[in-house]
Structures are given as C-alpha cells and as structure tokens.
Amino acid sequence: MPFDLDTWVQVAAVSGSGFAMGLGAVGAAIGEGYTAAQANLAVSRNPDLSGDIFKNMLVGQAVAESASIFALVIAILLLFLDTGNASMVKAAAFFGAGLSMGFGAIGSGVGSGIPGGQACLGISRQPAVASRLTTNMLIGSAVCQTPAIFSMVVALMLIFIDFSHLPVHPTWAALVGAGMSTGLAAIGSGYGGGLAAGASCEGIARQPTSTANVTTTMLVGQAVAQTPSIFGLLVSFILMFKSFPPGEPFSTAMGLLAAGLCMGFGGIGPGVGNGMAAEGAVRWVARRMSHAGDLMRTMLVGQAVSQSTAIYAMVISLVLIFVV
Amino acid sequence: MAIEAGELVKAAAFLGAGLAMGLGAIGPGVGEGMVAAKACEAIGKNPKEAGLLTRTMLVGQAVSESTGIYSLVVALLLLFVV
C-alpha cells in the first residue's frame, strides 16, 4: 500500500517527537531524583537548615530540568510545525532531529543532578559557605548542560535547514547519522561533567578554603570531558553539509549512517571516563591543596589516554565519510 | 531499487565497522577514566609516590586500551579488506 510523501513526513515527525520527549525525560528525572534524595539526607542531618537546603534543591533541579525542557521544545516543534513541501529528505531530517535531542538530553539531565545533590549535602555540613556552594553548583551544572545544547542546535538545524534540493539517497542516511552522532556522544560528556561538578561541591563543603583550586580543576576537567561531544558535533556538521552526487550506491548510505553511530557510541565511554578522572582529581585537590598541580597533571594525562578511543572513533567516522 | 549481493555485503561491512569502533570505544573510555580517578586518589593519599603511581596508571591504561585497539583493527579490516 503506497503512501504519499506528506504522510511519510508526518510519520517521521510524530515518531521523532516521541523519541525526543521519551528519551529526553529519562535523564532529567534521574538527576532530579538524585538531588532530592541527597536533599532529604541533608535535612535529616541538619533539620534547622531545611529552608536553605530546600531552596538549593529547587535551584539545582531547575537547572537539571532544562535538558528535558529542550526536548519538550523540539517535540512540540516536530508535532505542530508546518512541514511545507514534503520530501523523503525532510522526513529523515525530522527523525534525525528527534533522535539527536532525545539521546542528547539523557547525559546532561543525570549529570546536572549530581552537583545539586552534593551541594545540598554540603550545606548541611558547612552552612557558612552555602552561597559559595550554590554558585559552584550553578557553574558546574551549567557546563553539564552544554552537550544537551549541542543536541538542540543540531536538532534545530535539521528541522529548519532546507535539504530538499539534495538527492534523497544517500542524504537520508547522512541526516539520521548526524542526529545520532551528536545525540549519543552527548550522553557521556553530560554525565562525566556532572561527576566532576559533584565532587567539587563535596570538596568545597569539606575544605572551604580550597574553593578557587577546586573550581579551577573542575572546569579544566569538565572542559576535557566535553570534547567527545564536540567531536560528535563536528561529525554531525560534516554529515549535514557535505554534498553527495545523485546515484550513490547503497553502501555509501550505510557508511554515512555508520559514521554517525560510530562517533556517537564512541563518544560515550571517553566522556564518562574523562569525567571520572576529573572527579578523582577534584576530590583530592580539596583534601590536599598543596598537591593541586600534581593532581591536575595526572588528571590531564589520564584523560588524554581515555580520550584516545574517542579519537579512534572519529578517525573511523571520517574514513567512512570521506575515504570509502 | 535492486541491490546487488556485493553491494549488500559492503554496506553491512561499513555498518559493522562503525558499530565495532563505536561500541568498542565505550569500555576502554570508562575503564581508563576509572584508572585515572584512582591514580589521583592514590597520589592524594601518598603524594611522594606520584611518579610511580603515574607510571602504574599509564601501564594499566595501556592494557585497558588494547580492546579499543582491537576494535580499531577490526573496523579497519572491515573497511579495507573485507
């Protein structure tokens, strides 16, 4: 039973919308639950401060929520957007946009919840530095949101750029791959950044004099942990803007889809691993400020090695796009 | 659209290469990160042994890296040999 193009574009838009919001709700819910759980612990330790802890919990949860709000925006856009002139390329772009935003919100949502929870615990332990903890929590969780923002940028580009002049085959695979690349790679970076930010809130509560060192180490560690998602964004841009001649063989399309999957999955592990390394370094900078330099050096060396697999994945993606 | 058998095999090889390297990168990435985190912890506890600990970390990471390199080799084989 053949369907017309309008139907296919609508099918892609509604299923993309479902993926965007369904997957996009996972991360923020887990992250906010973690924050609330730690806030409960914090209140039980120090019930007199329940007001401050409650306020900090809500601010932290609001930041974690933003990842799923991005997903909601994309889901609503896909549902109610006027599709204009329908084509199979547009259908692929809509589906890719939904995947990008849905996967991309998972890591940032979980990650942003960790500093929120640790800041609540920290307030119960060191009420005097409550405002410093909230500030550090906000800086850390804002950095965690960047992978989700990359995913939203890719999703918006897939929705609003007109690809319809390109040949359907293999552009469809390039656009779905572009969505998967940024979306999946964002999972690791978002979660990894959260691990580093959580350790820094815990560290400041333990040793308030170490704030400057701890925040610096956290930001350096988070920046390195973001790189896999930047690789993912790079591969997405290449897939979106490389033009393909009509009449490419079937294998080229599969190669482009594989390039997106390769960079996407390949970014998850190094993102989480870099975040773990930063977590360890930040935690111990707070305990031994005198050795902050040694710890930062070891963290960077360890992260560089962990990063290598993301670089292998990028190399294979680029070979799939440009060589074979 | 009729797809020839050779073309189908090539397409599957490309997809396999992408999945091999993509999924294969997850484990080493997380594992090496754990090693680095524990190395930082160990240096924090015993800063005098920083050199020895960094060396141990790098050797451990190199072993963990090997599965990532297997993935890379398999991906390259799928791309250029099969």
mmCIF file of C-alpha atoms in Angstrom:
data_model
loop_
_atom_site.group_PDB
_atom_site.id
_atom_site.type_symbol
_atom_site.label_atom_id
_atom_site.label_comp_id
_atom_site.label_asym_id
_atom_site.label_seq_id
_atom_site.Cartn_x
_atom_site.Cartn_y
_atom_site.Cartn_z
ATOM 1 C CA MET A 1 0.000 0.000 0.000
ATOM 2 C CA PRO A 2 1.852 3.136 -1.134
ATOM 3 C CA PHE A 3 1.633 6.344 0.902
ATOM 4 C CA ASP A 4 2.202 9.870 -0.347
ATOM 5 C CA LEU A 5 5.173 11.965 0.771
ATOM 6 C CA ASP A 6 3.133 14.114 3.173
ATOM 7 C CA THR A 7 2.202 11.008 5.144
ATOM 8 C CA TRP A 8 5.834 9.891 5.378
ATOM 9 C CA VAL A 9 6.961 13.310 6.624
ATOM 10 C CA GLN A 10 4.219 13.238 9.250
ATOM 11 C CA VAL A 11 5.146 9.713 10.310
ATOM 12 C CA ALA A 12 8.758 10.819 10.751
ATOM 13 C CA ALA A 13 7.775 13.985 12.628
ATOM 14 C CA VAL A 14 5.486 12.271 15.139
ATOM 15 C CA SER A 15 7.841 9.361 15.784
ATOM 16 C CA GLY A 16 10.786 11.771 16.068
ATOM 17 C CA SER A 17 8.757 13.821 18.511
ATOM 18 C CA GLY A 18 8.041 10.728 20.596
ATOM 19 C CA PHE A 19 11.718 9.759 20.712
ATOM 20 C CA ALA A 20 12.753 13.321 21.612
ATOM 21 C CA MET A 21 10.463 13.591 24.604
ATOM 22 C CA GLY A 22 10.525 9.948 25.695
ATOM 23 C CA LEU A 23 14.306 9.628 25.775
ATOM 24 C CA GLY A 24 14.677 13.255 26.821
ATOM 25 C CA ALA A 25 12.681 12.676 30.001
ATOM 26 C CA VAL A 26 14.951 9.873 31.256
ATOM 27 C CA GLY A 27 17.992 11.882 32.280
ATOM 28 C CA ALA A 28 16.432 14.883 33.980
ATOM 29 C CA ALA A 29 14.127 12.673 36.036
ATOM 30 C CA ILE A 30 17.016 10.552 37.342
ATOM 31 C CA GLY A 31 19.170 13.611 38.021
ATOM 32 C CA GLU A 32 16.447 15.451 39.892
ATOM 33 C CA GLY A 33 15.630 12.346 41.881
ATOM 34 C CA TYR A 34 19.271 12.122 42.955
ATOM 35 C CA THR A 35 19.220 15.784 44.001
ATOM 36 C CA ALA A 36 16.058 15.285 46.042
ATOM 37 C CA ALA A 37 17.427 12.117 47.644
ATOM 38 C CA GLN A 38 20.585 13.922 48.791
ATOM 39 C CA ALA A 39 18.482 16.876 49.964
ATOM 40 C CA ASN A 40 16.491 14.517 52.191
ATOM 41 C CA LEU A 41 19.705 13.147 53.650
ATOM 42 C CA ALA A 42 20.945 16.680 54.196
ATOM 43 C CA VAL A 43 17.743 17.732 56.002
ATOM 44 C CA SER A 44 17.921 14.675 58.257
ATOM 45 C CA ARG A 45 21.460 15.653 59.233
ATOM 46 C CA ASN A 46 20.658 19.262 59.892
ATOM 47 C CA PRO A 47 16.906 19.925 60.117
ATOM 48 C CA ASP A 48 17.408 23.572 61.140
ATOM 49 C CA LEU A 49 18.679 24.383 57.658
ATOM 50 C CA SER A 50 15.780 22.778 55.833
ATOM 51 C CA GLY A 51 14.815 26.129 54.248
ATOM 52 C CA ASP A 52 18.267 26.740 52.694
ATOM 53 C CA ILE A 53 18.573 23.122 51.586
ATOM 54 C CA PHE A 54 15.107 23.154 50.045
ATOM 55 C CA LYS A 55 15.907 26.344 48.124
ATOM 56 C CA ASN A 56 19.194 24.932 46.850
ATOM 57 C CA MET A 57 17.475 21.692 45.846
ATOM 58 C CA LEU A 58 14.930 23.559 43.762
ATOM 59 C CA VAL A 59 17.571 25.705 42.031
ATOM 60 C CA GLY A 60 19.642 22.612 41.247
ATOM 61 C CA GLN A 61 16.624 20.713 39.961
ATOM 62 C CA ALA A 62 15.606 23.657 37.784
ATOM 63 C CA VAL A 63 18.982 23.534 36.006
ATOM 64 C CA ALA A 64 18.705 19.747 35.537
ATOM 65 C CA GLU A 65 15.182 20.218 34.220
ATOM 66 C CA SER A 66 16.381 22.438 31.373
ATOM 67 C CA ALA A 67 17.668 19.417 29.401
ATOM 68 C CA SER A 68 14.188 17.925 29.279
ATOM 69 C CA ILE A 69 12.653 21.334 28.506
ATOM 70 C CA PHE A 70 14.877 21.490 25.416
ATOM 71 C CA ALA A 71 13.472 18.069 24.498
ATOM 72 C CA LEU A 72 9.920 19.297 25.068
ATOM 73 C CA VAL A 73 10.527 22.289 22.772
ATOM 74 C CA ILE A 74 11.835 20.054 19.981
ATOM 75 C CA ALA A 75 8.986 17.542 20.483
ATOM 76 C CA ILE A 76 6.339 20.293 20.249
ATOM 77 C CA LEU A 77 8.073 21.843 17.219
ATOM 78 C CA LEU A 78 8.027 18.472 15.446
ATOM 79 C CA LEU A 79 4.353 17.935 16.267
ATOM 80 C CA PHE A 80 2.993 21.290 15.194
ATOM 81 C CA LEU A 81 5.427 22.575 12.580
ATOM 82 C CA ASP A 82 4.046 23.285 9.139
ATOM 83 C CA THR A 83 6.043 20.808 7.044
ATOM 84 C CA GLY A 84 5.921 22.805 3.785
ATOM 85 C CA ASN A 85 6.882 20.906 0.645
ATOM 86 C CA ALA A 86 7.237 17.296 1.660
ATOM 87 C CA SER A 87 10.157 15.092 0.628
ATOM 88 C CA MET A 88 11.796 11.952 1.956
ATOM 89 C CA VAL A 89 14.883 14.017 2.862
ATOM 90 C CA LYS A 90 12.714 16.168 5.118
ATOM 91 C CA ALA A 91 11.269 13.045 6.755
ATOM 92 C CA ALA A 92 14.799 11.799 7.508
ATOM 93 C CA ALA A 93 15.804 15.211 8.880
ATOM 94 C CA PHE A 94 12.810 15.288 11.269
ATOM 95 C CA PHE A 95 13.511 11.778 12.521
ATOM 96 C CA GLY A 96 17.201 12.622 12.995
ATOM 97 C CA ALA A 97 16.280 15.775 14.920
ATOM 98 C CA GLY A 98 14.141 13.766 17.327
ATOM 99 C CA LEU A 99 16.890 11.207 17.931
ATOM 100 C CA SER A 100 19.512 13.914 18.448
ATOM 101 C CA MET A 101 17.520 15.749 21.101
ATOM 102 C CA GLY A 102 16.210 12.631 22.815
ATOM 103 C CA PHE A 103 19.577 10.934 23.322
ATOM 104 C CA GLY A 104 21.309 14.263 23.915
ATOM 105 C CA ALA A 105 19.207 15.160 26.950
ATOM 106 C CA ILE A 106 19.964 11.933 28.872
ATOM 107 C CA GLY A 107 23.532 12.642 29.982
ATOM 108 C CA SER A 108 23.043 16.311 30.805
ATOM 109 C CA GLY A 109 19.954 15.585 32.885
ATOM 110 C CA VAL A 110 21.647 12.909 35.002
ATOM 111 C CA GLY A 111 24.893 14.887 35.221
ATOM 112 C CA SER A 112 23.324 18.163 36.353
ATOM 113 C CA GLY A 113 21.551 16.418 39.197
ATOM 114 C CA ILE A 114 24.819 15.261 40.830
ATOM 115 C CA PRO A 115 26.211 18.711 41.783
ATOM 116 C CA GLY A 116 22.732 19.680 43.003
ATOM 117 C CA GLY A 117 22.645 16.756 45.415
ATOM 118 C CA GLN A 118 26.217 17.259 46.621
ATOM 119 C CA ALA A 119 25.603 20.969 47.183
ATOM 120 C CA CYS A 120 22.577 20.147 49.382
ATOM 121 C CA LEU A 121 24.672 17.722 51.439
ATOM 122 C CA GLY A 122 27.429 20.323 51.598
ATOM 123 C CA ILE A 123 25.080 22.970 53.004
ATOM 124 C CA SER A 124 24.088 20.646 55.823
ATOM 125 C CA ARG A 125 27.762 20.100 56.592
ATOM 126 C CA GLN A 126 29.063 23.667 56.186
ATOM 127 C CA PRO A 127 26.175 26.151 56.415
ATOM 128 C CA ALA A 128 28.617 29.082 56.396
ATOM 129 C CA VAL A 129 29.603 28.512 52.756
ATOM 130 C CA ALA A 130 26.084 27.885 51.457
ATOM 131 C CA SER A 131 26.209 30.658 48.868
ATOM 132 C CA ARG A 132 29.619 29.554 47.604
ATOM 133 C CA LEU A 133 28.270 26.014 47.213
ATOM 134 C CA THR A 134 25.237 27.235 45.281
ATOM 135 C CA THR A 135 27.450 29.311 42.968
ATOM 136 C CA ASN A 136 29.784 26.398 42.316
ATOM 137 C CA MET A 137 26.809 24.098 41.731
ATOM 138 C CA LEU A 138 25.383 26.510 39.166
ATOM 139 C CA ILE A 139 28.706 26.832 37.293
ATOM 140 C CA GLY A 140 29.200 23.048 37.269
ATOM 141 C CA SER A 141 25.686 22.151 36.190
ATOM 142 C CA ALA A 142 25.640 24.875 33.530
ATOM 143 C CA VAL A 143 28.702 23.264 31.928
ATOM 144 C CA CYS A 144 26.874 19.893 32.111
ATOM 145 C CA GLN A 145 24.087 21.349 30.006
ATOM 146 C CA THR A 146 26.327 22.157 27.031
ATOM 147 C CA PRO A 147 26.056 18.681 25.426
ATOM 148 C CA ALA A 148 22.252 18.989 25.564
ATOM 149 C CA ILE A 149 22.544 22.425 23.960
ATOM 150 C CA PHE A 150 24.731 20.964 21.178
ATOM 151 C CA SER A 151 21.999 18.367 20.586
ATOM 152 C CA MET A 152 19.345 21.053 20.468
ATOM 153 C CA VAL A 153 21.388 23.084 17.973
ATOM 154 C CA VAL A 154 21.736 20.039 15.699
ATOM 155 C CA ALA A 155 18.016 19.241 16.077
ATOM 156 C CA LEU A 156 17.012 22.812 15.195
ATOM 157 C CA MET A 157 19.359 22.822 12.188
ATOM 158 C CA LEU A 158 17.891 19.520 10.961
ATOM 159 C CA ILE A 159 14.364 20.903 11.351
ATOM 160 C CA PHE A 160 14.855 24.328 9.785
ATOM 161 C CA ILE A 161 17.559 23.958 7.102
ATOM 162 C CA ASP A 162 16.079 23.070 3.733
ATOM 163 C CA PHE A 163 17.842 19.953 2.469
ATOM 164 C CA SER A 164 15.193 19.182 -0.176
ATOM 165 C CA HIS A 165 17.413 20.089 -3.157
ATOM 166 C CA LEU A 166 19.759 17.214 -2.243
ATOM 167 C CA PRO A 167 19.308 13.700 -3.671
ATOM 168 C CA VAL A 168 17.188 11.516 -1.348
ATOM 169 C CA HIS A 169 19.766 8.764 -1.464
ATOM 170 C CA PRO A 170 22.230 8.925 0.398
ATOM 171 C CA THR A 171 21.239 12.225 2.111
ATOM 172 C CA TRP A 172 18.636 10.476 4.279
ATOM 173 C CA ALA A 173 21.351 8.368 5.913
ATOM 174 C CA ALA A 174 23.631 11.372 6.418
ATOM 175 C CA LEU A 175 20.882 13.300 8.234
ATOM 176 C CA VAL A 176 19.831 10.420 10.516
ATOM 177 C CA GLY A 177 23.538 9.792 11.202
ATOM 178 C CA ALA A 178 24.058 13.482 12.011
ATOM 179 C CA GLY A 179 21.331 13.287 14.643
ATOM 180 C CA MET A 180 22.718 10.084 16.194
ATOM 181 C CA SER A 181 26.298 11.383 16.296
ATOM 182 C CA THR A 182 25.675 14.453 18.463
ATOM 183 C CA GLY A 183 22.849 12.858 20.432
ATOM 184 C CA LEU A 184 24.692 9.715 21.543
ATOM 185 C CA ALA A 185 28.039 11.451 22.099
ATOM 186 C CA ALA A 186 26.315 13.935 24.421
ATOM 187 C CA ILE A 187 25.370 11.145 26.874
ATOM 188 C CA GLY A 188 28.921 10.566 28.081
ATOM 189 C CA SER A 189 30.008 14.192 28.232
ATOM 190 C CA GLY A 190 26.936 15.301 30.141
ATOM 191 C CA TYR A 191 27.256 12.560 32.754
ATOM 192 C CA GLY A 192 31.033 12.920 33.023
ATOM 193 C CA GLY A 193 30.800 16.665 33.557
ATOM 194 C CA GLY A 194 28.301 16.002 36.338
ATOM 195 C CA LEU A 195 30.666 13.632 38.159
ATOM 196 C CA ALA A 196 33.355 16.347 38.230
ATOM 197 C CA ALA A 197 30.897 19.011 39.378
ATOM 198 C CA GLY A 198 29.518 16.776 42.134
ATOM 199 C CA ALA A 199 32.997 16.082 43.509
ATOM 200 C CA SER A 200 33.775 19.800 43.518
ATOM 201 C CA CYS A 201 30.681 20.652 45.605
ATOM 202 C CA GLU A 202 31.599 17.886 48.042
ATOM 203 C CA GLY A 203 35.176 19.157 48.163
ATOM 204 C CA ILE A 204 34.220 22.775 48.875
ATOM 205 C CA ALA A 205 31.997 21.662 51.744
ATOM 206 C CA ARG A 206 34.865 19.625 53.179
ATOM 207 C CA GLN A 207 37.518 22.311 52.803
ATOM 208 C CA PRO A 208 36.041 25.764 52.064
ATOM 209 C CA THR A 209 39.480 27.396 51.719
ATOM 210 C CA SER A 210 40.163 25.273 48.649
ATOM 211 C CA THR A 211 37.295 26.782 46.631
ATOM 212 C CA ALA A 212 39.414 28.516 43.978
ATOM 213 C CA ASN A 213 41.614 25.467 43.317
ATOM 214 C CA VAL A 214 38.667 23.095 43.297
ATOM 215 C CA THR A 215 36.584 25.190 40.902
ATOM 216 C CA THR A 216 39.544 25.616 38.530
ATOM 217 C CA THR A 217 40.304 21.875 38.480
ATOM 218 C CA MET A 218 36.599 21.137 37.965
ATOM 219 C CA LEU A 219 36.369 23.484 34.987
ATOM 220 C CA VAL A 220 39.527 22.099 33.334
ATOM 221 C CA GLY A 221 38.309 18.520 33.896
ATOM 222 C CA GLN A 222 34.841 19.302 32.595
ATOM 223 C CA ALA A 223 36.265 21.041 29.528
ATOM 224 C CA VAL A 224 38.224 17.909 28.621
ATOM 225 C CA ALA A 225 35.146 15.759 29.317
ATOM 226 C CA GLN A 226 33.157 17.889 26.848
ATOM 227 C CA THR A 227 35.496 17.149 23.927
ATOM 228 C CA PRO A 228 33.828 13.844 22.878
ATOM 229 C CA SER A 229 30.555 15.712 22.432
ATOM 230 C CA ILE A 230 32.385 18.341 20.380
ATOM 231 C CA PHE A 231 33.765 15.536 18.164
ATOM 232 C CA GLY A 232 30.149 14.355 17.808
ATOM 233 C CA LEU A 233 29.037 17.848 16.817
ATOM 234 C CA LEU A 234 31.858 18.061 14.270
ATOM 235 C CA VAL A 235 30.869 14.770 12.615
ATOM 236 C CA SER A 236 27.219 15.933 12.573
ATOM 237 C CA PHE A 237 28.151 19.171 10.811
ATOM 238 C CA ILE A 238 30.217 17.293 8.221
ATOM 239 C CA LEU A 239 27.315 14.890 7.605
ATOM 240 C CA MET A 240 24.838 17.756 7.264
ATOM 241 C CA PHE A 241 26.869 19.960 4.952
ATOM 242 C CA LYS A 242 28.766 17.552 2.717
ATOM 243 C CA SER A 243 27.007 17.328 -0.618
ATOM 244 C CA PHE A 244 26.607 13.989 -2.368
ATOM 245 C CA PRO A 245 26.087 13.401 -6.094
ATOM 246 C CA PRO A 246 22.875 11.563 -7.047
ATOM 247 C CA GLY A 247 23.075 7.847 -7.799
ATOM 248 C CA GLU A 248 25.422 6.858 -4.975
ATOM 249 C CA PRO A 249 25.419 3.111 -4.250
ATOM 250 C CA PHE A 250 23.514 1.639 -1.275
ATOM 251 C CA SER A 251 26.725 1.036 0.672
ATOM 252 C CA THR A 252 27.547 4.777 0.749
ATOM 253 C CA ALA A 253 24.314 5.452 2.614
ATOM 254 C CA MET A 254 25.080 2.712 5.141
ATOM 255 C CA GLY A 255 28.598 4.122 5.512
ATOM 256 C CA LEU A 256 27.218 7.555 6.418
ATOM 257 C CA LEU A 257 24.754 6.097 8.923
ATOM 258 C CA ALA A 258 27.595 4.030 10.409
ATOM 259 C CA ALA A 259 29.783 7.145 10.680
ATOM 260 C CA GLY A 260 27.150 8.797 12.867
ATOM 261 C CA LEU A 261 26.674 5.690 15.023
ATOM 262 C CA CYS A 262 30.428 5.196 15.369
ATOM 263 C CA MET A 263 31.148 8.712 16.625
ATOM 264 C CA GLY A 264 28.002 8.719 18.748
ATOM 265 C CA PHE A 265 28.658 5.472 20.634
ATOM 266 C CA GLY A 266 32.402 6.118 20.617
ATOM 267 C CA GLY A 267 31.915 9.396 22.459
ATOM 268 C CA ILE A 268 30.002 7.861 25.386
ATOM 269 C CA GLY A 269 32.840 5.972 27.059
ATOM 270 C CA PRO A 270 35.555 8.642 26.902
ATOM 271 C CA GLY A 271 33.053 11.260 28.093
ATOM 272 C CA VAL A 272 32.200 9.225 31.196
ATOM 273 C CA GLY A 273 35.841 8.203 31.710
ATOM 274 C CA ASN A 274 37.159 11.765 31.497
ATOM 275 C CA GLY A 275 34.512 12.784 33.989
ATOM 276 C CA MET A 276 35.593 10.015 36.399
ATOM 277 C CA ALA A 277 39.220 11.134 36.150
ATOM 278 C CA ALA A 278 38.191 14.725 36.845
ATOM 279 C CA GLU A 279 36.044 13.540 39.780
ATOM 280 C CA GLY A 280 39.021 11.788 41.372
ATOM 281 C CA ALA A 281 41.312 14.762 40.852
ATOM 282 C CA VAL A 282 38.827 17.366 42.126
ATOM 283 C CA ARG A 283 38.017 15.306 45.218
ATOM 284 C CA TRP A 284 41.670 15.070 46.194
ATOM 285 C CA VAL A 285 42.573 18.655 45.318
ATOM 286 C CA ALA A 286 40.082 19.626 48.032
ATOM 287 C CA ARG A 287 41.771 17.308 50.533
ATOM 288 C CA ARG A 288 45.369 18.110 49.593
ATOM 289 C CA MET A 289 45.545 21.577 48.158
ATOM 290 C CA SER A 290 49.347 21.551 48.355
ATOM 291 C CA HIS A 291 49.459 18.945 45.585
ATOM 292 C CA ALA A 292 46.904 20.511 43.263
ATOM 293 C CA GLY A 293 49.498 20.767 40.483
ATOM 294 C CA ASP A 294 50.463 17.073 40.641
ATOM 295 C CA LEU A 295 46.824 16.043 40.696
ATOM 296 C CA MET A 296 45.887 18.255 37.757
ATOM 297 C CA ARG A 297 48.815 16.860 35.749
ATOM 298 C CA THR A 298 47.870 13.245 36.470
ATOM 299 C CA MET A 299 44.234 14.013 35.641
ATOM 300 C CA LEU A 300 45.162 15.508 32.283
ATOM 301 C CA VAL A 301 47.480 12.614 31.361
ATOM 302 C CA GLY A 302 44.813 10.086 32.361
ATOM 303 C CA GLN A 303 42.128 11.946 30.445
ATOM 304 C CA ALA A 304 44.313 12.155 27.357
ATOM 305 C CA VAL A 305 44.716 8.358 27.332
ATOM 306 C CA SER A 306 40.990 7.863 27.911
ATOM 307 C CA GLN A 307 40.289 10.307 25.097
ATOM 308 C CA SER A 308 42.229 8.212 22.597
ATOM 309 C CA THR A 309 39.313 5.846 21.929
ATOM 310 C CA ALA A 310 37.079 8.810 21.028
ATOM 311 C CA ILE A 311 39.765 9.859 18.567
ATOM 312 C CA TYR A 312 39.841 6.342 17.053
ATOM 313 C CA ALA A 313 36.053 6.562 16.654
ATOM 314 C CA MET A 314 36.364 9.938 14.974
ATOM 315 C CA VAL A 315 39.030 8.606 12.602
ATOM 316 C CA ILE A 316 36.805 5.674 11.604
ATOM 317 C CA SER A 317 33.854 8.061 11.129
ATOM 318 C CA LEU A 318 35.894 10.337 8.896
ATOM 319 C CA VAL A 319 37.183 7.351 6.899
ATOM 320 C CA LEU A 320 33.568 6.192 6.463
ATOM 321 C CA ILE A 321 32.545 9.651 5.243
ATOM 322 C CA PHE A 322 35.496 10.642 3.066
ATOM 323 C CA VAL A 323 37.502 7.582 2.047
ATOM 324 C CA VAL A 324 35.349 4.530 1.389
ATOM 325 C CA MET B 1 15.787 -0.495 -6.227
ATOM 326 C CA ALA B 2 17.636 -3.744 -6.746
ATOM 327 C CA ILE B 3 20.741 -4.105 -4.586
ATOM 328 C CA GLU B 4 23.477 -6.444 -5.754
ATOM 329 C CA ALA B 5 24.889 -9.044 -3.374
ATOM 330 C CA GLY B 6 28.352 -7.473 -3.323
ATOM 331 C CA GLU B 7 26.856 -4.095 -2.544
ATOM 332 C CA LEU B 8 24.865 -5.531 0.359
ATOM 333 C CA VAL B 9 27.968 -7.131 1.850
ATOM 334 C CA LYS B 10 29.844 -3.855 1.535
ATOM 335 C CA ALA B 11 27.017 -1.968 3.218
ATOM 336 C CA ALA B 12 26.955 -4.469 6.082
ATOM 337 C CA ALA B 13 30.746 -4.223 6.417
ATOM 338 C CA PHE B 14 30.541 -0.412 6.715
ATOM 339 C CA LEU B 15 27.776 -0.626 9.296
ATOM 340 C CA GLY B 16 29.739 -3.284 11.167
ATOM 341 C CA ALA B 17 32.872 -1.155 11.149
ATOM 342 C CA GLY B 18 31.001 1.799 12.599
ATOM 343 C CA LEU B 19 29.382 -0.294 15.321
ATOM 344 C CA ALA B 20 32.619 -2.152 16.126
ATOM 345 C CA MET B 21 34.592 1.023 16.716
ATOM 346 C CA GLY B 22 31.694 2.941 18.280
ATOM 347 C CA LEU B 23 30.652 0.324 20.824
ATOM 348 C CA GLY B 24 34.241 -0.825 21.295
ATOM 349 C CA ALA B 25 35.251 2.657 22.416
ATOM 350 C CA ILE B 26 32.847 2.698 25.377
ATOM 351 C CA GLY B 27 34.642 0.175 27.576
ATOM 352 C CA PRO B 28 38.213 1.469 27.316
ATOM 353 C CA GLY B 29 36.995 5.042 27.735
ATOM 354 C CA VAL B 30 35.217 4.288 31.017
ATOM 355 C CA GLY B 31 37.890 1.881 32.239
ATOM 356 C CA GLU B 32 40.774 4.266 31.650
ATOM 357 C CA GLY B 33 38.847 7.021 33.357
ATOM 358 C CA MET B 34 38.436 4.810 36.447
ATOM 359 C CA VAL B 35 42.173 4.140 36.468
ATOM 360 C CA ALA B 36 42.915 7.865 36.297
ATOM 361 C CA ALA B 37 40.431 8.622 39.095
ATOM 362 C CA LYS B 38 42.026 6.041 41.375
ATOM 363 C CA ALA B 39 45.510 7.252 40.469
ATOM 364 C CA CYS B 40 44.510 10.761 41.560
ATOM 365 C CA GLU B 41 43.146 9.318 44.792
ATOM 366 C CA ALA B 42 46.371 7.409 45.392
ATOM 367 C CA ILE B 43 48.517 10.483 44.711
ATOM 368 C CA GLY B 44 46.323 12.454 47.092
ATOM 369 C CA LYS B 45 46.921 9.857 49.805
ATOM 370 C CA ASN B 46 50.631 9.468 49.137
ATOM 371 C CA PRO B 47 51.982 12.398 47.123
ATOM 372 C CA LYS B 48 55.616 11.261 47.461
ATOM 373 C CA GLU B 49 54.991 8.335 45.115
ATOM 374 C CA ALA B 50 53.454 10.473 42.364
ATOM 375 C CA GLY B 51 55.950 9.286 39.735
ATOM 376 C CA LEU B 52 55.472 5.601 40.491
ATOM 377 C CA LEU B 53 51.699 5.990 40.596
ATOM 378 C CA THR B 54 51.570 7.822 37.272
ATOM 379 C CA ARG B 55 53.673 5.069 35.710
ATOM 380 C CA THR B 56 51.390 2.366 37.111
ATOM 381 C CA MET B 57 48.354 4.295 35.870
ATOM 382 C CA LEU B 58 49.764 4.524 32.353
ATOM 383 C CA VAL B 59 50.611 0.808 32.201
ATOM 384 C CA GLY B 60 47.124 -0.096 33.440
ATOM 385 C CA GLN B 61 45.515 2.210 30.942
ATOM 386 C CA ALA B 62 47.621 0.792 28.131
ATOM 387 C CA VAL B 63 46.289 -2.698 28.906
ATOM 388 C CA SER B 64 42.730 -1.375 29.051
ATOM 389 C CA GLU B 65 43.338 0.414 25.760
ATOM 390 C CA SER B 66 44.066 -2.860 23.993
ATOM 391 C CA THR B 67 40.379 -3.695 23.467
ATOM 392 C CA GLY B 68 39.902 -0.277 21.874
ATOM 393 C CA ILE B 69 42.787 -1.055 19.528
ATOM 394 C CA TYR B 70 41.230 -4.448 18.672
ATOM 395 C CA SER B 71 38.060 -2.554 17.721
ATOM 396 C CA LEU B 72 40.068 -0.160 15.591
ATOM 397 C CA VAL B 73 41.842 -3.034 13.833
ATOM 398 C CA VAL B 74 38.576 -4.887 13.189
ATOM 399 C CA ALA B 75 36.946 -1.693 11.910
ATOM 400 C CA LEU B 76 39.848 -1.032 9.530
ATOM 401 C CA LEU B 77 39.769 -4.665 8.364
ATOM 402 C CA LEU B 78 36.042 -4.374 7.668
ATOM 403 C CA LEU B 79 36.554 -1.120 5.787
ATOM 404 C CA PHE B 80 39.549 -2.006 3.642
ATOM 405 C CA VAL B 81 39.983 -5.777 3.498
ATOM 406 C CA VAL B 82 36.552 -7.431 3.528
#
